[in-house]
Coordinates of C-alpha atoms and ligand atoms in Angstrom, one line a residue:
M164 CA 54.2 -64.8 107.2
P165 CA 56.8 -64.5 110.1
A166 CA 57.8 -61.0 110.8
A167 CA 61.2 -60.0 109.2
E168 CA 64.2 -60.2 111.6
P169 CA 64.9 -56.7 112.8
S170 CA 68.1 -55.1 111.6
W171 CA 70.9 -55.0 114.3
W172 CA 70.4 -51.3 114.9
E173 CA 66.7 -51.7 115.8
T174 CA 67.5 -53.6 119.0
A175 CA 71.2 -52.7 119.6
V176 CA 72.9 -51.8 122.8
V177 CA 75.3 -49.0 121.8
Y178 CA 78.2 -48.0 124.1
Q179 CA 79.2 -44.4 124.0
V180 CA 83.0 -44.0 124.0
Y181 CA 84.1 -40.5 125.1
I182 CA 87.5 -41.1 123.6
R183 CA 89.4 -38.5 125.6
S184 CA 88.5 -40.3 128.8
F185 CA 88.2 -43.9 127.9
A186 CA 91.7 -45.3 127.8
D187 CA 95.1 -43.8 127.1
G188 CA 97.5 -45.9 125.1
D189 CA 100.5 -43.6 125.0
G190 CA 100.5 -42.2 128.6
D191 CA 99.9 -38.5 127.9
G192 CA 96.9 -38.5 130.1
I193 CA 94.5 -38.2 127.2
G194 CA 92.5 -41.2 125.9
D195 CA 93.2 -42.3 122.4
I196 CA 92.5 -44.9 119.7
A197 CA 95.4 -47.1 120.8
G198 CA 93.8 -47.2 124.3
L199 CA 90.4 -48.0 122.9
R200 CA 91.8 -50.8 120.8
T201 CA 93.3 -52.5 123.8
R202 CA 90.0 -52.3 125.6
L203 CA 87.8 -53.8 122.8
P204 CA 87.8 -57.2 124.5
Y205 CA 86.2 -55.5 127.6
L206 CA 83.5 -54.1 125.4
A207 CA 82.9 -57.4 123.7
E208 CA 82.6 -59.1 127.1
L209 CA 80.2 -56.4 128.3
G210 CA 78.0 -57.5 125.4
V211 CA 77.5 -54.3 123.4
D212 CA 76.6 -54.4 119.7
A213 CA 78.2 -51.1 118.7
I214 CA 80.2 -48.2 119.9
W215 CA 79.6 -44.6 119.2
I216 CA 82.8 -42.6 119.4
N217 CA 82.6 -38.9 120.2
P218 CA 84.4 -36.7 117.7
W219 CA 87.9 -37.9 117.0
Y220 CA 88.9 -35.4 114.3
P221 CA 91.6 -32.7 114.5
S222 CA 90.4 -30.0 116.8
P223 CA 91.6 -27.0 118.8
M224 CA 89.4 -28.4 121.5
A225 CA 87.3 -25.3 122.1
D226 CA 84.5 -27.7 122.9
A227 CA 86.2 -31.1 123.5
G228 CA 86.4 -32.0 119.8
Y229 CA 82.9 -30.6 118.7
D230 CA 84.9 -27.9 117.0
V231 CA 86.3 -29.8 114.0
S232 CA 89.1 -28.4 111.9
D233 CA 89.4 -31.3 109.4
Y234 CA 86.6 -33.9 109.0
R235 CA 88.8 -36.3 107.1
D236 CA 91.5 -36.9 109.6
I237 CA 92.2 -37.9 113.2
E238 CA 93.2 -35.6 116.1
P239 CA 96.9 -36.2 116.6
A240 CA 96.4 -36.7 120.4
Y241 CA 94.1 -39.6 119.5
G242 CA 96.2 -41.2 116.8
T243 CA 96.3 -41.4 113.0
L244 CA 94.0 -42.4 110.2
G245 CA 95.8 -45.7 110.1
D246 CA 94.9 -46.3 113.8
A247 CA 91.3 -45.5 113.0
Q248 CA 91.3 -48.1 110.2
A249 CA 92.8 -50.6 112.5
L250 CA 90.3 -49.9 115.2
I251 CA 87.4 -50.3 112.8
A252 CA 88.8 -53.6 111.6
D253 CA 89.4 -54.8 115.2
A254 CA 86.0 -53.8 116.4
H255 CA 84.3 -55.6 113.5
G256 CA 86.5 -58.6 114.3
V257 CA 84.9 -58.9 117.7
G258 CA 81.4 -58.2 116.4
I259 CA 81.2 -54.6 117.4
R260 CA 79.9 -52.0 114.9
V261 CA 81.5 -48.5 114.8
L262 CA 79.5 -45.3 114.8
L263 CA 81.2 -41.9 114.5
D264 CA 80.0 -38.5 115.6
I265 CA 79.5 -36.0 112.8
V266 CA 79.3 -32.3 113.6
P267 CA 77.5 -30.5 110.7
N268 CA 76.1 -27.5 112.5
H269 CA 79.4 -25.7 112.9
T270 CA 83.1 -26.1 112.2
S271 CA 86.1 -25.0 114.2
D272 CA 87.2 -21.5 113.7
Q273 CA 90.5 -23.1 112.6
H274 CA 88.8 -25.0 109.7
M275 CA 90.1 -24.1 106.3
W276 CA 86.8 -22.6 105.4
F277 CA 86.5 -20.3 108.4
R278 CA 90.1 -19.2 108.0
A279 CA 89.3 -18.2 104.4
A280 CA 86.2 -16.4 105.8
L281 CA 88.4 -14.5 108.3
A282 CA 90.7 -13.5 105.5
D283 CA 87.6 -12.4 103.6
E284 CA 88.5 -14.4 100.6
P285 CA 85.8 -13.9 97.8
G286 CA 82.7 -15.8 98.7
A287 CA 84.2 -17.5 101.8
R288 CA 81.9 -15.8 104.3
L289 CA 78.8 -17.1 102.5
R290 CA 79.5 -20.5 103.9
Y291 CA 78.9 -19.1 107.4
H292 CA 76.4 -16.6 108.8
F293 CA 78.1 -13.2 108.7
R294 CA 76.0 -10.1 109.3
P295 CA 76.5 -6.4 110.0
G296 CA 75.6 -5.4 113.6
R297 CA 72.7 -3.3 114.7
G298 CA 72.5 0.0 116.5
P299 CA 75.0 2.9 116.3
G300 CA 78.2 1.8 114.5
G301 CA 76.8 -1.7 114.2
A302 CA 78.0 -2.3 117.8
E303 CA 75.0 -4.5 118.8
P304 CA 74.7 -8.2 117.7
P305 CA 72.6 -8.8 114.6
N306 CA 69.8 -10.5 116.6
N307 CA 69.0 -11.5 120.1
W308 CA 70.0 -15.1 119.9
Q309 CA 71.9 -16.5 122.9
S310 CA 74.7 -19.1 122.7
V311 CA 73.8 -22.5 124.3
F312 CA 76.9 -22.0 126.4
G313 CA 75.9 -18.5 127.6
G314 CA 76.3 -15.0 126.2
P315 CA 75.3 -13.7 122.8
A316 CA 75.4 -16.2 119.9
W317 CA 77.5 -13.6 117.9
T318 CA 81.1 -12.5 117.9
R319 CA 82.4 -9.4 116.3
L320 CA 85.6 -9.3 114.2
A321 CA 88.1 -6.5 114.1
D322 CA 86.6 -5.4 110.8
G323 CA 83.3 -4.8 112.5
S324 CA 81.3 -7.8 111.0
W325 CA 79.6 -10.3 113.2
Y326 CA 79.4 -14.1 112.8
L327 CA 77.0 -16.5 114.3
H328 CA 77.9 -19.3 116.8
L329 CA 75.1 -21.1 118.6
F330 CA 77.8 -22.7 120.8
A331 CA 81.4 -21.4 121.5
P332 CA 82.9 -18.5 119.5
G333 CA 85.4 -21.2 118.2
Q334 CA 82.4 -23.0 116.6
P335 CA 81.0 -20.8 113.8
D336 CA 77.7 -22.0 112.4
L337 CA 77.7 -23.2 108.8
N338 CA 75.2 -21.8 106.3
W339 CA 73.4 -24.8 105.1
A340 CA 71.7 -22.8 102.3
H341 CA 75.1 -22.9 100.6
P342 CA 75.4 -25.7 98.0
E343 CA 79.0 -26.3 98.8
V344 CA 78.2 -27.0 102.4
R345 CA 75.7 -29.7 101.5
A346 CA 78.1 -31.3 98.9
E347 CA 81.0 -31.3 101.4
F348 CA 79.1 -33.1 104.1
E349 CA 77.8 -35.8 101.7
N350 CA 81.4 -36.2 100.7
I351 CA 82.6 -36.5 104.3
L352 CA 80.0 -39.2 104.9
T353 CA 81.3 -41.1 101.9
F354 CA 84.9 -40.8 103.1
W355 CA 84.1 -42.6 106.3
F356 CA 81.5 -45.1 104.9
D357 CA 84.2 -46.1 102.5
R358 CA 86.4 -46.9 105.5
G359 CA 83.9 -49.2 106.9
V360 CA 82.2 -47.0 109.5
D361 CA 78.7 -48.3 110.2
G362 CA 76.9 -45.0 110.8
F363 CA 76.9 -41.6 112.4
R364 CA 75.4 -39.9 115.4
I365 CA 74.5 -36.4 114.1
D366 CA 75.4 -33.6 116.4
V367 CA 72.8 -30.9 116.9
A368 CA 70.8 -32.4 114.1
H369 CA 68.0 -29.9 114.7
G370 CA 70.2 -26.8 114.3
L371 CA 71.5 -26.8 110.7
V372 CA 68.8 -24.7 109.1
K373 CA 68.0 -21.3 110.5
Q374 CA 64.8 -19.4 109.8
D375 CA 65.3 -17.1 106.7
G376 CA 66.5 -13.6 107.7
L377 CA 67.7 -14.8 111.1
P378 CA 64.8 -12.9 112.9
D379 CA 64.9 -12.1 116.6
A380 CA 63.5 -14.9 118.7
D381 CA 60.3 -14.2 120.5
E382 CA 61.1 -13.0 124.0
S383 CA 59.1 -15.8 125.5
V384 CA 61.5 -18.3 123.9
E385 CA 64.2 -15.8 123.7
T386 CA 67.1 -17.9 124.7
A387 CA 68.7 -20.8 123.0
Q388 CA 70.6 -21.4 126.1
S389 CA 70.8 -25.0 127.5
L390 CA 70.7 -28.1 125.4
V391 CA 67.7 -29.3 127.2
Q392 CA 65.3 -26.4 126.8
D393 CA 62.0 -26.5 125.2
R394 CA 62.9 -25.0 121.8
A395 CA 59.4 -24.6 120.4
G396 CA 59.3 -21.6 118.1
H397 CA 62.9 -20.5 118.3
P398 CA 64.1 -19.6 114.8
A399 CA 67.5 -21.3 115.3
W400 CA 66.1 -24.8 115.9
D401 CA 64.0 -27.5 114.3
Q402 CA 63.2 -25.7 111.1
D403 CA 61.4 -27.6 108.5
G404 CA 64.1 -27.2 105.9
V405 CA 66.4 -29.5 107.8
H406 CA 64.6 -32.6 106.6
D407 CA 65.7 -32.1 103.0
I408 CA 69.3 -32.4 104.1
Y409 CA 68.7 -35.7 105.8
R410 CA 66.9 -37.1 102.7
G411 CA 70.1 -36.4 100.9
W412 CA 72.2 -38.1 103.6
R413 CA 69.9 -41.1 103.6
A414 CA 70.4 -41.5 99.9
V415 CA 74.2 -41.6 100.5
A416 CA 73.9 -44.2 103.2
D417 CA 71.5 -46.4 101.2
R418 CA 74.2 -46.9 98.5
Y419 CA 76.2 -49.1 101.0
T420 CA 76.0 -52.7 102.1
P421 CA 75.9 -53.6 104.9
E422 CA 73.6 -51.0 106.1
R423 CA 74.9 -47.6 107.2
I424 CA 72.8 -45.8 109.7
F425 CA 72.1 -42.4 111.4
I426 CA 71.1 -41.4 114.9
A427 CA 69.9 -37.8 115.4
E428 CA 70.8 -35.8 118.4
A429 CA 67.8 -33.5 118.2
W430 CA 66.6 -31.6 121.2
V431 CA 63.1 -30.7 119.9
D432 CA 59.8 -29.9 121.4
G433 CA 58.3 -33.4 122.1
N434 CA 58.4 -36.8 120.4
E435 CA 56.0 -35.8 117.6
R436 CA 58.5 -33.2 116.3
L437 CA 61.3 -35.8 116.8
A438 CA 59.4 -38.4 114.7
R439 CA 59.6 -36.1 111.7
Y440 CA 63.4 -36.8 111.6
L441 CA 62.6 -40.5 111.4
R442 CA 60.4 -40.7 108.3
S443 CA 61.4 -43.6 106.1
D444 CA 63.6 -41.6 103.8
E445 CA 65.3 -39.7 106.6
L446 CA 67.2 -40.9 109.6
H447 CA 67.1 -44.3 111.2
T448 CA 66.8 -43.4 114.9
A449 CA 67.0 -40.4 117.2
F450 CA 67.8 -40.0 120.8
Q451 CA 64.6 -39.6 122.9
F452 CA 65.9 -37.7 125.9
D453 CA 62.7 -37.6 128.0
F454 CA 63.8 -40.8 129.7
L455 CA 66.9 -39.2 131.1
R456 CA 64.9 -36.2 132.3
T457 CA 62.4 -38.3 134.2
P458 CA 62.3 -38.2 138.0
W459 CA 62.5 -41.4 139.9
R460 CA 58.7 -42.0 140.0
A461 CA 56.9 -44.9 138.6
R462 CA 54.1 -43.0 137.0
A463 CA 56.4 -40.5 135.3
L464 CA 58.5 -43.4 133.9
R465 CA 55.5 -45.1 132.6
E466 CA 54.3 -41.9 130.8
V467 CA 57.6 -41.2 129.1
I468 CA 58.0 -44.8 128.0
D469 CA 54.5 -44.9 126.5
D470 CA 55.1 -41.5 124.8
A471 CA 58.5 -42.6 123.3
I472 CA 57.1 -45.9 122.0
A473 CA 54.1 -44.3 120.5
A474 CA 56.0 -41.6 118.7
A475 CA 58.6 -43.9 117.3
A476 CA 55.9 -46.4 116.2
S477 CA 54.1 -43.6 114.4
V478 CA 57.0 -43.5 111.9
G479 CA 58.0 -47.1 112.1
A480 CA 61.2 -46.4 114.0
P481 CA 62.5 -48.2 117.1
P482 CA 62.4 -46.2 120.3
T483 CA 65.7 -45.2 121.9
W484 CA 66.6 -45.2 125.6
V485 CA 69.3 -43.0 127.0
L486 CA 70.0 -42.6 130.7
S487 CA 73.2 -40.6 130.4
N488 CA 75.7 -39.0 128.0
H489 CA 78.6 -36.6 128.0
D490 CA 76.3 -33.6 128.3
V491 CA 74.3 -34.3 131.4
T492 CA 74.8 -35.1 135.0
R493 CA 75.6 -38.8 135.6
T494 CA 72.5 -41.0 136.4
V495 CA 73.8 -42.0 139.8
T496 CA 73.9 -38.3 140.9
R497 CA 70.6 -37.4 139.2
F498 CA 69.0 -40.0 141.3
A499 CA 71.0 -39.2 144.5
R500 CA 68.9 -36.3 145.6
S501 CA 65.2 -35.6 146.0
Q502 CA 63.3 -35.8 142.8
P503 CA 61.4 -32.7 141.7
H504 CA 58.4 -32.9 139.4
H505 CA 59.8 -31.0 136.5
L506 CA 63.2 -32.0 135.3
I507 CA 63.9 -30.1 132.2
E508 CA 65.7 -27.1 133.8
T509 CA 69.4 -26.9 133.2
D510 CA 70.1 -26.6 136.8
W511 CA 68.4 -29.8 137.6
E512 CA 70.2 -31.6 134.7
R513 CA 73.5 -30.4 136.0
G514 CA 72.8 -31.6 139.5
R515 CA 72.9 -28.3 141.2
W516 CA 69.1 -27.9 141.7
A517 CA 69.5 -27.9 145.4
D518 CA 72.1 -27.6 148.1
E519 CA 71.2 -31.1 149.1
D520 CA 74.2 -33.5 149.6
P521 CA 73.9 -36.3 147.2
D522 CA 73.3 -39.8 148.6
H523 CA 75.4 -41.8 146.1
E524 CA 74.5 -45.1 147.5
L525 CA 70.8 -44.4 146.9
G526 CA 71.6 -43.0 143.5
R527 CA 73.5 -46.2 142.7
R528 CA 70.6 -48.4 143.7
R529 CA 68.2 -46.4 141.5
A530 CA 70.7 -46.3 138.6
R531 CA 71.0 -50.0 138.6
A532 CA 67.3 -50.4 138.7
A533 CA 66.9 -47.9 135.9
A534 CA 69.4 -49.9 133.8
L535 CA 67.2 -53.0 134.1
V536 CA 64.2 -51.0 133.0
Q537 CA 66.2 -49.6 130.1
F538 CA 67.4 -53.0 128.8
A539 CA 63.9 -54.5 129.1
L540 CA 62.4 -52.0 126.8
P541 CA 61.9 -52.5 123.0
G542 CA 64.3 -50.6 120.7
T543 CA 67.9 -49.5 121.2
A544 CA 69.7 -48.7 124.4
Y545 CA 72.7 -46.4 124.9
V546 CA 75.2 -46.9 127.6
Y547 CA 77.5 -43.9 128.3
Q548 CA 81.0 -45.1 129.4
G549 CA 81.2 -45.5 133.2
E550 CA 77.5 -46.1 133.6
E551 CA 78.3 -49.8 133.8
L552 CA 80.6 -48.9 136.7
A553 CA 77.9 -46.7 138.3
L554 CA 80.3 -43.8 138.4
E555 CA 78.9 -40.6 140.0
E556 CA 79.2 -37.1 138.7
I557 CA 82.3 -35.4 140.1
E558 CA 80.9 -32.1 141.3
D559 CA 83.8 -30.7 143.2
L560 CA 86.4 -30.2 140.4
P561 CA 88.7 -27.3 141.2
D562 CA 87.7 -24.3 139.0
D563 CA 91.2 -24.0 137.5
V564 CA 91.0 -27.5 135.9
R565 CA 87.6 -27.0 134.2
Q566 CA 87.6 -27.3 130.5
D567 CA 84.0 -27.0 129.4
P568 CA 83.5 -23.7 127.5
T569 CA 80.2 -23.3 129.4
W570 CA 82.2 -22.4 132.5
A571 CA 83.8 -19.2 131.1
Q572 CA 80.9 -18.4 128.7
S573 CA 78.4 -18.4 131.5
G574 CA 80.5 -15.9 133.4
F575 CA 81.7 -18.6 135.7
T576 CA 78.2 -19.4 137.0
D577 CA 77.6 -22.7 135.3
V578 CA 80.2 -25.4 136.0
G579 CA 79.2 -27.3 132.8
R580 CA 79.8 -30.9 131.9
D581 CA 83.3 -31.8 133.0
G582 CA 82.0 -33.8 136.0
C583 CA 80.6 -36.5 133.8
R584 CA 83.8 -36.7 131.6
I585 CA 86.4 -37.9 134.1
P586 CA 88.8 -40.5 132.8
L587 CA 87.7 -44.1 133.6
P588 CA 89.2 -46.1 136.4
W589 CA 90.4 -49.5 135.1
T590 CA 92.5 -50.9 137.9
E591 CA 92.5 -50.8 141.7
T592 CA 95.8 -49.0 141.9
D593 CA 96.2 -45.3 142.7
V594 CA 95.4 -42.6 140.1
P595 CA 95.3 -42.9 137.1
Y596 CA 93.8 -46.3 137.9
G597 CA 95.2 -47.9 134.8
F598 CA 93.6 -45.3 132.5
A599 CA 97.0 -44.4 131.1
A600 CA 99.8 -46.5 129.8
R601 CA 102.1 -44.7 132.3
S602 CA 101.3 -44.7 136.0
D603 CA 102.7 -41.2 136.4
A604 CA 100.5 -39.8 133.7
V605 CA 98.5 -36.7 134.6
T606 CA 95.0 -37.1 133.3
W607 CA 93.4 -34.2 131.4
L608 CA 90.7 -34.0 134.1
P609 CA 91.7 -35.2 137.6
Q610 CA 90.2 -38.4 138.9
P611 CA 88.8 -38.5 142.4
T612 CA 90.9 -40.3 145.0
H613 CA 88.2 -42.8 146.0
W614 CA 87.6 -44.4 142.6
A615 CA 89.8 -47.6 143.0
Q616 CA 86.7 -49.3 144.5
H617 CA 84.7 -48.4 141.4
S618 CA 87.3 -49.6 139.0
V619 CA 86.7 -52.3 136.4
Q620 CA 89.2 -54.5 138.2
A621 CA 87.4 -54.2 141.6
Q622 CA 84.0 -54.7 140.0
E623 CA 85.1 -57.8 138.1
R624 CA 85.9 -59.5 141.4
D625 CA 82.6 -58.6 143.0
P626 CA 79.7 -60.7 141.8
R627 CA 77.2 -58.1 143.0
S628 CA 78.9 -55.2 141.3
T629 CA 77.2 -53.0 138.7
L630 CA 79.6 -54.2 136.1
N631 CA 78.5 -57.7 136.6
L632 CA 74.9 -56.7 136.7
Y633 CA 75.3 -55.0 133.3
R634 CA 77.1 -58.1 131.9
R635 CA 74.4 -60.4 133.0
A636 CA 71.6 -58.1 131.8
L637 CA 73.2 -57.7 128.3
A638 CA 73.9 -61.4 128.0
L639 CA 70.2 -62.2 128.8
R640 CA 68.7 -59.3 126.8
P641 CA 68.7 -60.8 123.3
S642 CA 66.9 -64.0 124.2
L643 CA 64.8 -62.8 127.1
W644 CA 63.4 -59.6 125.5
R645 CA 63.3 -60.7 122.0
D646 CA 59.6 -60.8 121.5
G647 CA 58.1 -57.9 119.7
S648 CA 57.9 -54.3 120.4
A649 CA 54.7 -54.1 122.3
I650 CA 54.8 -53.8 126.0
R651 CA 51.8 -54.4 128.2
W652 CA 51.5 -52.6 131.5
L653 CA 50.5 -54.6 134.5
D654 CA 48.0 -53.4 137.1
V655 CA 50.2 -52.9 140.1
T656 CA 50.3 -50.8 143.3
D657 CA 51.2 -47.1 143.3
G658 CA 54.9 -46.4 143.2
V659 CA 55.6 -49.5 141.0
A660 CA 55.7 -49.7 137.3
A661 CA 55.5 -53.2 135.8
F662 CA 55.3 -54.4 132.2
Q663 CA 55.3 -57.6 130.2
R664 CA 56.9 -58.4 126.9
G665 CA 56.5 -61.9 125.6
G666 CA 56.7 -64.2 128.6
V667 CA 58.9 -61.9 130.7
Q668 CA 58.0 -59.1 133.1
C669 CA 60.0 -56.1 134.4
W670 CA 59.0 -54.6 137.7
V671 CA 60.5 -51.4 139.2
N672 CA 59.7 -50.1 142.7
T673 CA 60.2 -46.3 143.0
G674 CA 58.2 -46.1 146.2
H675 CA 59.1 -46.2 149.9
S676 CA 58.1 -49.7 150.9
G677 CA 58.5 -53.3 149.7
V678 CA 56.0 -54.8 147.3
P679 CA 55.1 -58.5 147.0
L680 CA 56.0 -60.1 143.7
P681 CA 53.6 -62.4 142.0
P682 CA 53.8 -65.8 143.7
A683 CA 54.4 -68.1 140.7
A684 CA 57.1 -65.9 139.1
T685 CA 60.7 -66.9 138.7
V686 CA 63.3 -64.1 139.3
V687 CA 65.7 -64.0 136.4
L688 CA 67.7 -60.9 137.5
A689 CA 67.4 -58.3 140.2
S690 CA 69.1 -54.9 140.5
S691 CA 69.6 -55.3 144.3
D692 CA 69.0 -58.1 146.8
L693 CA 65.4 -59.1 147.2
T694 CA 63.9 -59.9 150.6
G695 CA 62.1 -63.1 150.0
D696 CA 59.5 -62.5 147.4
V697 CA 59.3 -58.8 148.1
L698 CA 60.6 -56.2 145.8
P699 CA 62.4 -53.6 148.0
P700 CA 62.3 -49.9 147.2
D701 CA 64.6 -48.6 144.4
T702 CA 64.9 -52.0 142.9
A703 CA 64.0 -53.6 139.6
V704 CA 63.6 -57.2 138.7
W705 CA 63.1 -59.3 135.6
L706 CA 60.6 -62.2 136.1
R707 CA 59.5 -65.1 134.1
S708 CA 55.8 -65.4 134.6
Q709 CA 54.3 -68.9 134.7
Ligands
LIG55 C1 76.1 -31.5 121.1 C2 77.2 -32.3 121.9 C3 77.8 -31.4 122.9 C4 78.4 -30.2 122.1 C5 77.4 -29.5 121.3 C6 78.0 -28.6 120.3 O1 75.0 -31.2 121.9 O2 76.6 -33.4 122.5 O3 78.8 -32.0 123.7 O4 78.9 -29.3 123.1 O5 76.7 -30.4 120.5 O6 78.7 -29.3 119.2

């Protein structure tokens, strides 16, 4: 019997739209739905199957929209519910599915529920985690948990009580043991599914349930700080009770045709823990972040690829490949410096692991090669806006324009994530490079003065640009890499990783010298120019083997 055709989401390329920085339709310097609608043809031409839109709900923007004050409406700076409906219809019209970002771990402190809690309305505080403090006069936080953004995970109100926020103080954590919380979120899912949304990326999916009694964390894993830390054993993360919530969500999604799907953002201790979120009655896929933590070394790449595929296969889910997102240093810059062995420290992720000057040209070569590896792998691939333009992290933003709460909460020691969130350059003009409908618009984060050359317009003209490489790769991917999920590693020289799927091979050279390609192979696509039949350093190639 022939194998069933995979569902779209099992092989999809999903483009992440960071809406604030994608395209600005009204000229206020902030991206919006109108801007996104005008750029849908660009996304269709790029060849993506779906978009994931970062939170677009009303928000005081304590954390760039991850502090939601109303889950059933649109942030006025981004548009209206009517605009959202039109966007969903337009996207579907050009064959692009729409995934939203749901933020269930916390609300905004301006959410109706938290305002009721602040006013101490009867029962309102039970929807959050309110506790008395410790020590004399209750002046110490209730436990030793640290916020991901720095400082204690607790804030004290004027009446002396403390509330929990694993992120910013403007993001109070919900109490998921409360039945109203569960019911409310199932209802929110229904609200958007009814409007045609194809699925959700689940923010902090591993955080919803806290260990009973909120015990102190063991000193050895004492901090929750950093999104990328090894969380094993911390009572705030990856508690077994969270799975029951997702079984409920899956039941909601399964009521709909066509399929509605979930993607978990779950920073957990290894792929085995992650696979638990993907059991058949839970979520469809989850981001596997090891790929983006991997240094530019063939052997390390091979290990994370094998591990990700095996873990996903153990629960029958497709693996996922992420090189970048709005929380980590852009790929070009990660690859623009020397490559240490252990890449899970925050400092490394944020590109400040050394005082080395970045070599962006080297970073670009490697990022292009990494993209060809990413698109050759089985499963789903995520592209963060601007990756297709090979944009680099902007590391020298003036301190007074920084918006990420990490900056202040870390006591001005951690610059945070603004550098990967700069508005996109569309045209070769001066700033704002066609990002905004008005040429005198002041963008919410300043763009660098040298980005005209990286704009969409400049890259469309250049056949060797990264944009054109992405377009070609995505056009070829469905037919070329269609065959099965198994990959077979080829026995090649050190510093090179090479695998075969069906009749096609992908080779990547992370070493320092050129490597001969197999004589009878035909090159289908290369990330940089080849020298004869030699694969140069920091280059990947797709080959048809004879
Ligand atoms: C997720 C988001 C990140 C946000 C955090 C808190 O990790 O990706 O941007 O700051 O959750 O909601």
